[in-house]
Every structure is written in C-alpha cells, then in structure tokens.
Coordinates of C-alpha atoms and ligand atoms in Angstrom, one line a residue:
M194 CA 70.2 125.4 64.7
S195 CA 72.2 125.9 61.6
F196 CA 75.4 128.0 61.5
S197 CA 78.7 128.2 59.7
I198 CA 82.3 128.6 60.9
H199 CA 85.1 129.9 58.7
G200 CA 88.7 128.7 58.7
V201 CA 91.5 128.0 56.2
G202 CA 90.8 125.3 53.7
V203 CA 93.8 123.1 53.3
S204 CA 92.5 120.3 51.2
N205 CA 89.8 120.8 48.5
G206 CA 86.5 119.1 48.0
I207 CA 83.2 118.8 49.8
A208 CA 82.3 116.3 52.5
I209 CA 79.0 115.7 54.2
G210 CA 79.0 113.6 57.3
H211 CA 78.6 113.4 61.1
A212 CA 81.0 115.1 63.6
H213 CA 83.2 113.0 65.7
L214 CA 84.8 115.1 68.4
V215 CA 88.4 114.1 69.1
S216 CA 88.6 114.0 72.8
H217 CA 90.1 116.9 74.6
A218 CA 87.9 116.5 77.7
L219 CA 90.8 116.6 80.2
L220 CA 91.5 120.2 79.4
E221 CA 87.9 121.2 80.2
V222 CA 87.8 119.8 83.8
V223 CA 87.2 122.5 86.3
H224 CA 87.3 122.3 90.1
Y225 CA 84.3 123.2 92.2
Q226 CA 83.1 122.5 95.8
V227 CA 80.2 120.1 96.4
P228 CA 78.0 120.9 99.4
E229 CA 77.9 118.3 102.2
N230 CA 74.3 117.3 101.5
L231 CA 75.1 116.5 97.8
I232 CA 78.2 114.4 98.3
E233 CA 76.4 111.1 98.1
Q234 CA 74.8 112.2 94.9
E235 CA 78.2 113.2 93.5
V236 CA 79.6 109.7 94.4
A237 CA 76.6 108.1 92.7
R238 CA 77.2 110.3 89.6
F239 CA 80.8 109.0 89.5
D240 CA 79.7 105.3 89.8
Q241 CA 77.1 105.8 87.1
A242 CA 79.8 107.2 84.7
I243 CA 82.1 104.2 85.4
N244 CA 79.2 101.9 84.6
T245 CA 78.3 103.7 81.4
V246 CA 81.8 103.5 80.1
K247 CA 82.0 99.8 81.1
L248 CA 78.8 99.1 79.2
D249 CA 80.1 101.1 76.2
L250 CA 83.3 99.1 76.1
E251 CA 81.5 95.8 76.5
T252 CA 79.2 96.8 73.6
V253 CA 82.1 97.7 71.4
K254 CA 83.8 94.4 72.2
S255 CA 80.7 92.4 71.5
Q256 CA 80.3 94.1 68.1
L257 CA 83.8 93.5 66.9
P258 CA 83.7 92.0 63.4
N259 CA 85.1 88.5 63.2
K260 CA 88.0 89.6 61.0
S261 CA 89.1 92.5 63.2
P262 CA 92.7 92.2 64.4
A263 CA 93.3 90.5 67.7
E264 CA 95.0 93.6 69.1
L265 CA 91.7 95.4 69.0
A266 CA 90.0 93.0 71.5
A267 CA 93.1 93.0 73.6
F268 CA 93.1 96.8 73.6
I269 CA 89.5 96.9 74.8
N270 CA 90.2 94.3 77.5
T271 CA 93.1 96.4 78.8
H272 CA 90.8 99.4 79.1
L273 CA 88.2 97.3 80.9
M274 CA 90.8 96.1 83.3
I275 CA 91.9 99.6 84.1
L276 CA 88.3 100.6 84.5
N277 CA 87.7 97.8 87.0
D278 CA 90.8 98.6 89.1
H279 CA 90.0 100.1 92.5
T280 CA 92.6 102.9 92.1
L281 CA 90.4 104.3 89.3
A282 CA 87.0 103.0 90.2
E283 CA 87.1 103.5 94.0
D284 CA 89.8 105.9 95.2
P285 CA 88.4 109.0 93.5
K286 CA 85.2 108.5 95.6
L287 CA 87.3 109.0 98.8
T288 CA 88.6 112.2 97.4
I289 CA 85.1 113.4 96.6
K290 CA 84.1 112.6 100.2
N291 CA 87.2 114.0 101.9
E292 CA 87.7 117.1 99.8
H293 CA 84.1 117.8 98.8
C294 CA 85.1 118.2 95.2
N295 CA 83.4 117.4 92.0
A296 CA 83.8 113.9 90.5
E297 CA 85.7 115.0 87.3
W298 CA 88.3 116.8 89.5
A299 CA 88.7 113.9 91.8
L300 CA 89.2 111.6 88.9
K301 CA 91.7 113.9 87.2
Q302 CA 93.7 114.1 90.4
Q303 CA 93.8 110.4 90.7
M304 CA 94.8 110.0 87.1
E305 CA 97.8 112.4 87.7
N306 CA 98.9 110.3 90.7
I307 CA 98.7 107.1 88.6
V308 CA 100.6 108.7 85.7
E309 CA 103.3 109.9 88.1
Q310 CA 103.8 106.4 89.3
F311 CA 103.9 105.1 85.7
D312 CA 106.6 107.7 84.9
Q313 CA 108.8 106.2 87.6
I314 CA 108.8 102.7 86.0
E315 CA 112.0 101.9 84.3
D316 CA 110.7 99.6 81.7
E317 CA 109.7 101.8 78.7
Y318 CA 106.9 99.5 77.5
L319 CA 105.2 99.4 80.9
R320 CA 105.8 103.1 81.3
E321 CA 104.0 103.9 78.1
R322 CA 100.8 102.1 79.4
K323 CA 100.0 105.3 81.1
H324 CA 98.4 106.4 77.9
D325 CA 95.8 103.7 78.3
V326 CA 94.9 105.1 81.7
V327 CA 94.6 108.6 80.3
Q328 CA 92.4 107.3 77.5
V329 CA 90.1 105.5 79.9
V330 CA 89.9 108.6 82.1
E331 CA 89.1 110.8 79.1
R332 CA 86.2 108.5 78.3
I333 CA 84.8 108.7 81.9
I334 CA 85.2 112.5 82.0
K335 CA 83.4 112.8 78.7
V336 CA 80.4 110.9 80.2
L337 CA 80.6 113.1 83.4
L338 CA 80.6 116.2 81.3
G339 CA 77.5 115.0 79.5
R340 CA 79.2 114.4 76.2
P341 CA 79.5 110.7 75.7
S342 CA 80.6 109.7 72.2
Q343 CA 77.4 109.4 70.2
V344 CA 79.2 107.7 67.3
P345 CA 80.1 104.2 68.3
V346 CA 83.7 103.6 67.4
L347 CA 83.0 100.6 65.2
E348 CA 80.4 102.4 63.1
Q349 CA 82.9 105.0 62.1
E350 CA 83.1 103.9 58.5
K351 CA 82.6 106.5 55.9
A352 CA 81.1 110.0 56.3
I353 CA 82.7 110.6 59.7
I354 CA 84.2 114.0 60.1
L355 CA 86.9 114.4 62.7
V356 CA 86.6 117.6 64.7
A357 CA 89.8 118.3 66.8
H358 CA 91.4 121.1 68.6
D359 CA 94.7 120.1 66.9
I360 CA 96.0 117.0 65.2
S361 CA 99.7 116.2 65.3
P362 CA 101.4 114.9 62.1
A363 CA 102.0 111.7 64.1
D364 CA 98.2 111.4 64.7
A365 CA 97.3 112.3 61.1
I366 CA 99.6 109.7 59.6
Q367 CA 97.5 107.1 61.5
F368 CA 94.4 108.4 59.8
K369 CA 95.8 106.9 56.6
H370 CA 94.5 103.6 57.8
H371 CA 90.9 104.8 58.4
Q372 CA 88.2 106.1 56.1
F373 CA 87.3 109.5 57.4
A374 CA 85.3 111.8 55.1
A375 CA 87.0 115.0 56.3
F376 CA 88.8 116.6 59.2
V377 CA 88.8 120.1 60.8
T378 CA 90.8 121.6 63.5
D379 CA 90.8 124.8 65.7
V380 CA 94.4 125.6 65.2
G381 CA 97.1 125.0 62.5
G382 CA 98.6 126.7 59.5
A383 CA 97.9 126.0 55.8
T384 CA 101.4 124.6 55.3
S385 CA 101.8 122.9 58.6
H386 CA 102.7 119.2 58.3
T387 CA 99.3 118.3 59.5
A388 CA 97.8 120.2 56.6
I389 CA 100.2 118.5 54.2
L390 CA 99.1 115.2 55.5
A391 CA 95.5 116.2 55.1
R392 CA 96.1 116.8 51.5
S393 CA 97.8 113.4 51.2
L394 CA 94.7 111.8 52.8
N395 CA 92.8 113.3 49.9
I396 CA 89.9 114.4 52.1
P397 CA 88.6 117.9 52.5
S398 CA 90.1 119.6 55.5
I399 CA 90.0 122.9 57.2
V400 CA 92.3 124.3 59.9
A401 CA 92.3 127.5 62.0
L402 CA 88.6 127.3 62.8
Q403 CA 89.3 128.7 66.3
R404 CA 86.3 127.2 68.2
A405 CA 85.0 124.4 66.2
R406 CA 85.5 121.9 69.0
T407 CA 83.5 123.9 71.4
L408 CA 80.7 124.9 69.0
I409 CA 80.2 121.5 67.3
R410 CA 78.6 118.6 69.2
D411 CA 79.4 114.9 68.6
G412 CA 77.1 113.4 66.0
E413 CA 75.9 116.7 64.4
L414 CA 75.5 116.8 60.6
L415 CA 78.3 118.8 59.0
I416 CA 79.1 120.1 55.5
I417 CA 82.8 120.7 54.9
D418 CA 83.7 122.9 52.0
G419 CA 87.5 122.4 51.9
T420 CA 87.8 124.8 48.9
Q421 CA 86.2 127.7 50.6
G422 CA 87.3 126.8 54.2
V423 CA 83.7 126.7 55.5
V424 CA 82.0 124.3 57.9
I425 CA 78.2 124.4 57.9
V426 CA 76.8 122.8 61.1
N427 CA 73.2 121.3 61.0
P428 CA 72.5 122.5 57.4
D429 CA 68.8 123.0 56.4
K430 CA 67.3 120.9 53.6
D431 CA 68.0 123.4 50.8
T432 CA 71.6 123.9 51.8
L433 CA 72.1 120.2 52.0
A434 CA 70.7 119.7 48.6
E435 CA 72.8 122.5 47.2
Y436 CA 76.0 121.0 48.6
K437 CA 75.1 117.5 47.4
L438 CA 74.9 119.0 43.9
K439 CA 78.3 120.8 44.4
Q440 CA 79.8 117.6 45.6
E441 CA 78.7 115.8 42.5
Q442 CA 80.0 118.6 40.3
W443 CA 83.4 118.4 42.1
Q444 CA 83.5 114.7 41.5
I445 CA 82.7 115.1 37.8
E446 CA 85.4 117.7 37.4
Q447 CA 87.9 115.3 39.0
Q448 CA 86.8 112.6 36.6
K449 CA 87.3 115.0 33.6
L450 CA 90.8 115.8 34.7
K451 CA 91.6 112.0 34.6
R452 CA 91.4 112.2 30.8
I453 CA 94.8 114.0 30.7
K454 CA 96.5 111.4 32.9
L455 CA 98.5 109.9 30.1
T456 CA 99.0 113.2 28.2
K457 CA 102.6 114.4 28.3
A458 CA 103.1 117.7 30.3
V459 CA 104.2 119.9 27.4
T460 CA 103.5 123.6 27.1
L461 CA 102.0 125.1 24.0
D462 CA 105.5 126.2 22.8
G463 CA 106.7 122.7 23.1
T464 CA 108.6 122.7 26.5
T465 CA 108.5 119.5 28.5
I466 CA 107.7 119.9 32.2
D467 CA 108.4 117.3 34.8
L468 CA 105.6 116.7 37.2
Y469 CA 106.7 114.7 40.2
A470 CA 104.9 113.5 43.3
N471 CA 105.5 113.9 47.0
I472 CA 104.9 110.9 49.2
E473 CA 105.0 110.2 53.0
V474 CA 104.7 106.4 53.2
P475 CA 105.4 103.6 50.7
D476 CA 101.7 102.9 50.2
D477 CA 101.3 106.3 48.6
V478 CA 102.9 104.9 45.5
V479 CA 99.5 103.5 44.5
Q480 CA 98.2 107.1 44.3
V481 CA 101.3 108.3 42.5
K482 CA 100.9 105.7 39.8
A483 CA 97.2 106.6 39.4
S484 CA 98.2 110.3 39.0
G485 CA 100.5 109.7 36.0
A486 CA 103.4 111.4 37.8
S487 CA 106.8 111.1 36.1
G488 CA 108.5 110.1 39.3
I489 CA 108.8 111.0 43.0
G490 CA 110.3 114.4 43.7
L491 CA 110.1 114.1 47.5
Y492 CA 109.7 111.1 49.8
R493 CA 109.5 112.4 53.4
T494 CA 111.1 109.5 55.2
E495 CA 110.5 110.8 58.7
F496 CA 107.0 109.4 58.7
L497 CA 108.6 106.0 58.8
F498 CA 110.0 107.0 62.2
M499 CA 106.8 108.2 63.8
N500 CA 104.3 106.6 66.2
R501 CA 106.9 104.1 67.5
R502 CA 109.2 103.7 70.4
E503 CA 112.4 102.9 68.4
A504 CA 113.7 104.1 65.1
P505 CA 113.3 101.5 62.2
N506 CA 116.4 99.5 61.7
E507 CA 118.5 99.3 58.5
Q508 CA 116.6 96.3 57.1
E509 CA 113.2 97.8 57.7
Q510 CA 114.2 101.1 56.1
F511 CA 115.9 99.3 53.2
E512 CA 112.8 97.4 52.5
A513 CA 110.6 100.5 52.5
Y514 CA 112.9 102.4 50.1
K515 CA 113.4 99.4 47.9
A516 CA 109.6 98.8 47.6
V517 CA 109.1 102.4 46.4
A518 CA 112.1 102.2 44.0
E519 CA 110.8 98.9 42.5
A520 CA 107.2 100.1 42.3
M521 CA 108.3 103.2 40.4
D522 CA 110.0 101.0 37.8
G523 CA 113.1 103.0 36.8
K524 CA 111.4 106.4 37.2
P525 CA 113.2 108.9 39.6
V526 CA 112.6 108.4 43.3
T527 CA 114.0 111.3 45.3
I528 CA 114.3 110.1 48.9
R529 CA 114.8 112.9 51.4
T530 CA 116.9 112.0 54.5
L531 CA 115.3 112.3 57.9
D532 CA 113.6 115.7 58.5
L533 CA 112.6 115.1 62.1
G534 CA 112.2 117.8 64.6
A535 CA 110.1 121.0 64.9
D536 CA 106.5 119.8 64.5
K537 CA 107.5 116.4 63.2
Q538 CA 108.4 114.5 66.4
M539 CA 108.9 110.8 66.4
N540 CA 106.2 110.3 68.9
A541 CA 103.2 112.7 69.4
D542 CA 104.0 112.7 73.1
T543 CA 107.7 113.7 72.7
E544 CA 108.3 116.8 74.7
R545 CA 109.6 119.7 72.8
S546 CA 112.6 120.5 74.8
C547 CA 114.0 123.5 72.9
T548 CA 112.4 127.0 73.0
N549 CA 112.1 127.4 69.3
P550 CA 111.9 124.0 67.6
A551 CA 111.7 125.3 64.0
L552 CA 115.1 127.0 64.6
G553 CA 116.4 124.1 66.6
L554 CA 118.0 120.7 66.1
R555 CA 115.9 119.4 63.1
A556 CA 116.5 117.8 59.8
I557 CA 120.2 117.6 58.6
R558 CA 121.3 119.2 61.9
L559 CA 119.8 116.4 63.9
C560 CA 121.3 113.8 61.5
L561 CA 124.7 115.3 61.9
A562 CA 124.3 115.3 65.6
E563 CA 123.2 111.6 65.6
P564 CA 125.7 110.2 63.0
Q565 CA 124.9 106.6 63.9
M566 CA 121.2 107.0 63.2
F567 CA 122.1 108.8 60.0
H568 CA 124.6 106.1 58.9
I569 CA 121.9 103.5 59.2
Q570 CA 119.6 105.5 57.0
L571 CA 122.3 106.2 54.4
R572 CA 123.2 102.5 54.2
A573 CA 119.6 101.6 53.8
L574 CA 119.1 104.2 51.0
L575 CA 122.3 103.2 49.2
R576 CA 121.4 99.5 49.3
A577 CA 118.0 100.3 47.9
S578 CA 119.6 102.3 45.1
A579 CA 120.5 98.9 43.5
F580 CA 116.8 98.4 42.8
G581 CA 115.7 101.5 41.1
N582 CA 116.5 105.1 40.2
I583 CA 117.0 106.5 43.7
K584 CA 118.4 110.0 44.4
I585 CA 119.3 111.4 47.8
L586 CA 117.9 114.7 49.0
I587 CA 119.3 116.6 52.0
P588 CA 116.9 118.8 54.0
M589 CA 117.5 122.2 55.7
L590 CA 121.0 122.9 54.5
S591 CA 122.2 126.2 55.8
S592 CA 125.9 126.1 55.1
L593 CA 128.5 124.5 52.9
T594 CA 130.2 123.0 56.0
E595 CA 127.0 121.0 56.7
L596 CA 126.8 119.9 53.1
R597 CA 130.4 118.8 53.1
Q598 CA 130.0 116.9 56.4
T599 CA 127.0 115.2 54.9
L600 CA 128.8 114.2 51.7
L601 CA 131.5 112.8 53.8
L602 CA 129.0 110.7 55.7
I603 CA 127.5 109.5 52.5
E604 CA 131.0 108.5 51.3
R605 CA 131.6 106.7 54.6
A606 CA 128.3 104.7 54.2
K607 CA 129.3 103.8 50.7
Q608 CA 132.7 102.6 51.9
S609 CA 131.1 100.4 54.6
L610 CA 129.0 98.8 51.9
R611 CA 132.0 98.3 49.6
L612 CA 133.8 96.4 52.4
E613 CA 130.7 94.1 52.6
K614 CA 130.6 93.8 48.8
A615 CA 127.0 95.0 49.0
E616 CA 125.5 96.4 45.8
F617 CA 124.6 100.0 45.4
N618 CA 124.6 102.8 42.8
N619 CA 128.0 104.4 43.3
D620 CA 127.0 107.4 41.1
I621 CA 123.8 108.1 43.1
E622 CA 122.8 111.7 42.7
V623 CA 122.7 113.9 45.8
G624 CA 120.6 117.0 45.9
G625 CA 120.0 119.6 48.5
M626 CA 116.8 121.4 49.7
I627 CA 116.9 125.1 49.5
E628 CA 114.5 126.1 52.3
I629 CA 116.5 128.5 54.4
P630 CA 117.0 132.0 52.9
A631 CA 120.7 131.8 53.5
A632 CA 120.9 128.7 51.3
A633 CA 118.8 130.4 48.6
L634 CA 121.1 133.4 48.6
C635 CA 124.1 131.1 48.3
A636 CA 122.4 128.7 45.9
E637 CA 125.2 128.9 43.4
A638 CA 127.8 127.6 45.9
F639 CA 125.5 124.7 46.8
A640 CA 124.7 123.9 43.2
K641 CA 128.5 123.6 42.5
E642 CA 128.8 120.7 45.0
L643 CA 125.5 119.0 44.4
D644 CA 123.7 117.2 41.5
F645 CA 120.4 119.1 41.9
L646 CA 118.5 121.5 44.1
S647 CA 114.9 121.3 45.4
I648 CA 113.2 124.4 46.7
G649 CA 111.2 123.8 49.9
T650 CA 108.9 126.8 49.7
N651 CA 107.0 125.8 52.9
D652 CA 110.0 126.4 55.1
L653 CA 111.5 129.1 52.8
I654 CA 108.4 131.2 53.5
Q655 CA 108.4 130.4 57.2
Y656 CA 112.0 131.4 57.6
S657 CA 112.0 134.4 55.3
L658 CA 108.9 136.0 56.6
A659 CA 109.5 134.9 60.2
I660 CA 106.1 133.2 60.3
D661 CA 105.6 129.9 62.2
R662 CA 103.9 127.7 59.6
T663 CA 102.0 125.9 62.3
D664 CA 100.6 129.0 64.0
D665 CA 97.2 130.0 62.8
S666 CA 97.4 133.4 64.5
V667 CA 100.0 134.5 61.9
S668 CA 98.7 132.4 59.0
H669 CA 97.3 135.5 57.2
L670 CA 100.9 136.7 56.9
Y671 CA 102.0 133.5 55.2
N672 CA 102.4 134.8 51.7
P673 CA 104.0 132.8 48.9
L674 CA 103.7 135.9 46.6
H675 CA 105.8 138.1 48.9
P676 CA 108.4 139.8 46.5
A677 CA 111.2 138.4 48.7
I678 CA 110.0 134.8 48.2
L679 CA 109.8 135.2 44.5
Q680 CA 113.3 136.7 44.4
L681 CA 114.7 133.9 46.4
I682 CA 113.1 131.3 44.1
E683 CA 114.5 133.2 41.1
I684 CA 118.0 133.4 42.5
T685 CA 117.9 129.6 43.0
L686 CA 116.6 128.9 39.5
K687 CA 119.2 131.2 38.0
A688 CA 122.0 129.4 39.9
G689 CA 120.8 126.0 38.7
K690 CA 120.6 127.3 35.1
K691 CA 124.1 128.8 35.3
L692 CA 125.6 125.6 36.5
G693 CA 123.5 123.2 34.4
K694 CA 121.9 121.7 37.5
K695 CA 118.2 120.8 37.7
V696 CA 116.1 122.8 40.2
S697 CA 112.6 121.7 41.3
V698 CA 110.1 123.1 43.8
C699 CA 108.7 120.5 46.2
G700 CA 106.9 122.8 48.6
E701 CA 103.1 123.4 48.5
M702 CA 103.5 126.2 46.0
A703 CA 104.3 123.6 43.3
G704 CA 100.8 122.0 43.7
D705 CA 98.9 125.2 43.6
S706 CA 97.6 125.4 40.1
K707 CA 97.0 129.2 40.5
L708 CA 100.8 129.6 40.7
T709 CA 101.8 127.2 37.9
R710 CA 102.1 129.8 35.2
L711 CA 104.0 132.2 37.4
L712 CA 106.5 129.5 38.3
L713 CA 106.8 128.4 34.6
G714 CA 107.4 132.1 33.7
L715 CA 110.2 132.3 36.3
G716 CA 111.9 129.4 34.7
L717 CA 110.8 126.4 36.8
R718 CA 110.7 123.1 34.8
Q719 CA 110.3 120.5 37.6
F720 CA 107.4 120.5 40.0
S721 CA 106.8 118.1 42.8
M722 CA 103.5 118.0 44.7
H723 CA 100.9 115.8 46.3
P724 CA 99.7 113.3 43.7
S725 CA 96.1 114.7 43.9
H726 CA 97.3 118.0 42.4
I727 CA 99.2 116.6 39.4
L728 CA 96.3 116.7 37.0
S729 CA 95.2 120.2 37.8
V730 CA 98.8 121.5 37.4
K731 CA 99.2 119.5 34.2
H732 CA 95.9 121.1 32.9
Q733 CA 97.6 124.5 33.4
V734 CA 100.9 123.4 31.8
L735 CA 99.1 122.2 28.7
Q736 CA 97.5 125.6 28.2
S737 CA 100.6 127.7 28.9
D738 CA 102.7 129.5 26.4
L739 CA 106.1 130.3 27.9
V740 CA 106.8 133.0 25.3
K741 CA 103.9 135.0 26.7
L742 CA 104.4 134.1 30.3
V743 CA 108.1 135.2 30.7
P744 CA 107.5 138.9 30.3
T745 CA 104.7 139.0 32.8
A746 CA 106.8 136.9 35.3
R747 CA 109.6 139.5 34.8
K748 CA 107.2 142.3 35.6
I749 CA 106.0 140.5 38.7
L750 CA 109.6 139.9 39.8
S751 CA 110.4 143.6 39.5
S752 CA 107.5 144.6 41.7
H753 CA 108.1 145.2 45.4
D754 CA 104.4 145.5 46.2
S755 CA 102.5 142.3 46.9
D756 CA 99.2 144.0 46.2
K757 CA 100.2 144.7 42.6
I758 CA 101.4 141.1 42.2
E759 CA 98.0 139.5 42.8
P760 CA 96.2 141.1 39.9
L761 CA 99.1 140.4 37.5
I762 CA 98.9 136.7 38.4
Q763 CA 95.1 136.8 37.8
K764 CA 95.8 138.2 34.4
M765 CA 98.4 135.5 33.7
N766 CA 95.9 132.9 34.5
L767 CA 93.2 134.2 32.1
Ligands
PEP1087 C1 109.2 122.5 52.4 O1 109.7 123.0 53.4 O2 108.7 123.2 51.4 C2 109.2 121.1 52.2 C3 108.9 120.5 51.0 O3 109.5 120.3 53.2 P1 108.6 120.0 54.5 O4 107.2 120.6 54.1 O5 108.5 118.5 54.7 O6 109.2 120.7 55.6
MG1088 MG1 110.9 121.8 54.7

C-alpha cells in the first residue's frame, strides 16, 4: 500500500531507495505471560532466533570483500562469540521456564544483568564491550519480533535510506564514511546538530516525521523529497516515474549552478560579498574547494572529539588544523574552539547529567571549567597558525569576563609556545560568536575587545525564542524572521560597522538563499554556510542590488509583526 508521511525537510534533493530501519527494537519489548502448555514452544522460538542470527552473522562474514578492514571480521567474530556464550544463549531459557514469560522479555532481563556486571568492571575498554552485547541482543530481538533486517549489511551500498527514531550527532558523523542515499527521523529540529550534519552529508533528509519508524518496514521502497519534507512509502509506478524525472531536474539545476563556481560574488551595484564555508571534519575541505568558497568561516572542532573514549591529544589536533590550513592555501580558516555539550556529547552514550543541557556547561563555559583540555586545543591551534591563515573563534560568549578569561588563556598558550621557541602567528585574529541574546545586545562591548564577530543564528534563535532547537514539538515556533531576531542581528551588524570590525553570520540562516537578500539589505557582507549552499546563495548575490534592498530591509526591521515580514521578503526575492 502506498502512503506518504510529512515532516520537516532539512536537506534538499530527492532520493529513491530502500528503507533500512535503524534498530530501536529494545524499546519495543513488552512483557507477557506464556501458558504452561506453550512454554516448550517459546523456548524453541528462542533457540530458533539464536540460530537465525548465527546464520546471518556467518553469512555476513563469508561475504566480506577481500579488501575490507580486519576490524570488520573481528567485530563479527566478537558478536558470534557473545551469541555462543551460555549466559546469552542458555540462561534466558531458564527464565522462560521459571517465570513463564515471553522470550524477548527473558532475553532483555538477561541483557540487563550482563550489562550491570560490565558496568562494574574497572577497565574502561572492557566495560565498553557491553555495547556489543546490546547490539547482539538487539539483533535477536528483531528476529523474535518478526522484523529481521531484510537488507544485508554488506549490500548497503547506494540507495539505502536510513529510517531512525533519532540519530545523534555522534552517530551522524559516522555516516560520513558510508554512502547512504538519505535519512529520515521521527524526532529532531531543523537546526539541530543532527540536521546540520545531514546537510553536510549532502543527502536529502527529513526530521520530525513522528512515526516513520513504526509505519515503515525494512526494505520498503521510499521516495524522500527533502525539499518538501515528504516521504512516499511504496510509491506506485506513476509516482515513481514522476519523482525520477524530478530527481533528474534537480541534478540538472545543481549542474547549472556549477557554472558560477569561479564567478566573484559581487552584487549588481558592485559590492563584494564573502561567501565562506562551514566544516565539521578536515575531509570536508574537498567539498569546500569544489564549492568555490573564499575560505572557511566556521570549523566546528568538537566533531574531532566525538565517538572516542579520550580527547585527541595536542599532536592529533595540530595535524587536523594544519591539514585544513594548508589545504586552504592562504585563504581564511576560522577555527572555532570546542563547542561540546548540550546535544553534542563526546560519546553518544554519555549521560546528560544536567537538567537543561543547552543552558548548562557547554562550549566556552566547559573550556573555562577544563583549562587543561582548553590549553591543549589552543596550543594545537596556535602551532597550526604557522601553516596558513588561521583565526580563532570563541563560541557561546555571554559576558566580557568570560571573554577576558579566554583571551588570557590564549596568551598563556602563546607564552608556553614562546618558551619552546615553537612557531605560531603572534597576531592571530580572535573573534567571538554572538549566539546568546545578551551578547548581541552588548555586541559593541565585545567588538571592542575582539577582531571580528560571527553571529550563530541557530543558537541565537533557540535562546531568544526559548525554543529547544532539537525538539520537534516546538519546531513550528522556530522562526528566523521573528522581529526580535532581526533586531538582534541588526544590533550586531551595527556594532561591527561602528568599530570597523567584520561581522559574519555562520548559522543556518546564512545558507538559506531565500534570506540572502534580506541579510544583504541589513548590511551583512560575510556569509558562512555549508558548502552545498554556496552556489545558490551566490546566485542570489549576483542578482541583488543593494540600493534597492536597503529600504525594504529597513521596512522589515521596523515591523513588529512576523506575518507582515514574510510577504515583504517574498517581494524582495522577486
Ligand atoms: C549557531 O549556533 O548558529 C552556530 C553556528 O553554531 P552551532 O550550530 O554549531 O551551535
Ligand atoms: Mg551555536
């Protein structure tokens, strides 16, 4: 049966492929009593599931391509060992017999016992092996629930669409190494870090679909329209043909845009605009160069710290920053210091210990609370500055005290390098992110002590409108065109202009080509966005006349009614 589900499109384009449900089976296990006369049958059902998973894993192992990394085979062997262990393969059967419960429940109970024992192990590496146990149990439970994976792991080449309840930024960053055609999730906001990563993966993605994971089955054919935020499940022949055509048209449009890659971003009245790129990992530089960006306006270094047990040491960080600086060949590379915390945890399993992580110990607050970790990053950054045009960007500033403490720590890192006679750029520029309303209101004071400002609209909107950017239930209230947001942007731009300091926008607003003219009209001259948006924003810049835009932007700014702003922007874009 064909049907469609609507959500929030976070990365444009059309994908057609088969669903792969990201396991969430553990959450679906229910407890029920099994009558005495059916106990043997329940035990047999359990045995059968274990055998099915064993066979699955053996098949996957035998199909491993010759050049696949050794860890992959070792990983499957570990899972087979866990599966063969009596604590998992035998003990749940006793629970079924003694407690007359269903097989899934017995297995889940046993898994919790094993995980508890792992948690008591002191050695961190061994302790972490509990995740392998959980993964094996997930596989067995999927079989018991009648939903074994119909997509063999190793055939997941192209045209696989991930369907998940949620994907953490730590998971999403790992997708960079795989070729998925699209991904969709039940929850999430349009400017959550997961959505930002979706954009950086350059694949169509939709969040906030509510029940995609329960409505879609493994292996089903899906059309993902990332632009409209629609998933079509089991499309009929005509719909499929229509979307194949749309997909081709989309690709042709993208090709056409490539013609302006080398064109300078200059408005019709002759004003030069800087279009910079945002990156998450050093490999993204390839895409940055292909986009024709004039530099990197935001390098989110926290992704270097994710999916690992220990933070990268100074040398590893230095090499990552140096590689980006060298690859950019003298063009500006704005490296943001660690913005960990809130939804960006080092490890996906890290517990959120505070009640309101977005308002908690994140970004610069965390760095000031962990000066040793910060010192290592600053030294790495400074050392890398000898190899290119690196600038430092500080996230989440809320007060001048924080700024001054940070500047002091930068000076201390410089001093330590001087003592070692290590090379670095002593005049390295230091900028601050304006992403807390308090900082925007005091932008002039920040601009006095910094070399440049960069407006993080994602957080600025979150904090000004009190809307959790990761929470889909309030995503309809997340409004970049709220008069308060436009005024905060204007205050910051004005402060920069007054003090002769450059101001950029590096939040998602900068990459939305529908907002390019408004931002130009407000006075923005530096935009930083995901590389895949550079050409569509440049296309707008090339057709914009600031003389005409400024009066409309002023009119928009004086309006306190969001509903009146929308039509004015549409008019601006004609
Ligand atoms: C922002 O908040 O707009 C921003 C660019 O930073 P991040 O999205 O990484 O929080
Ligand atoms: Mg931010």
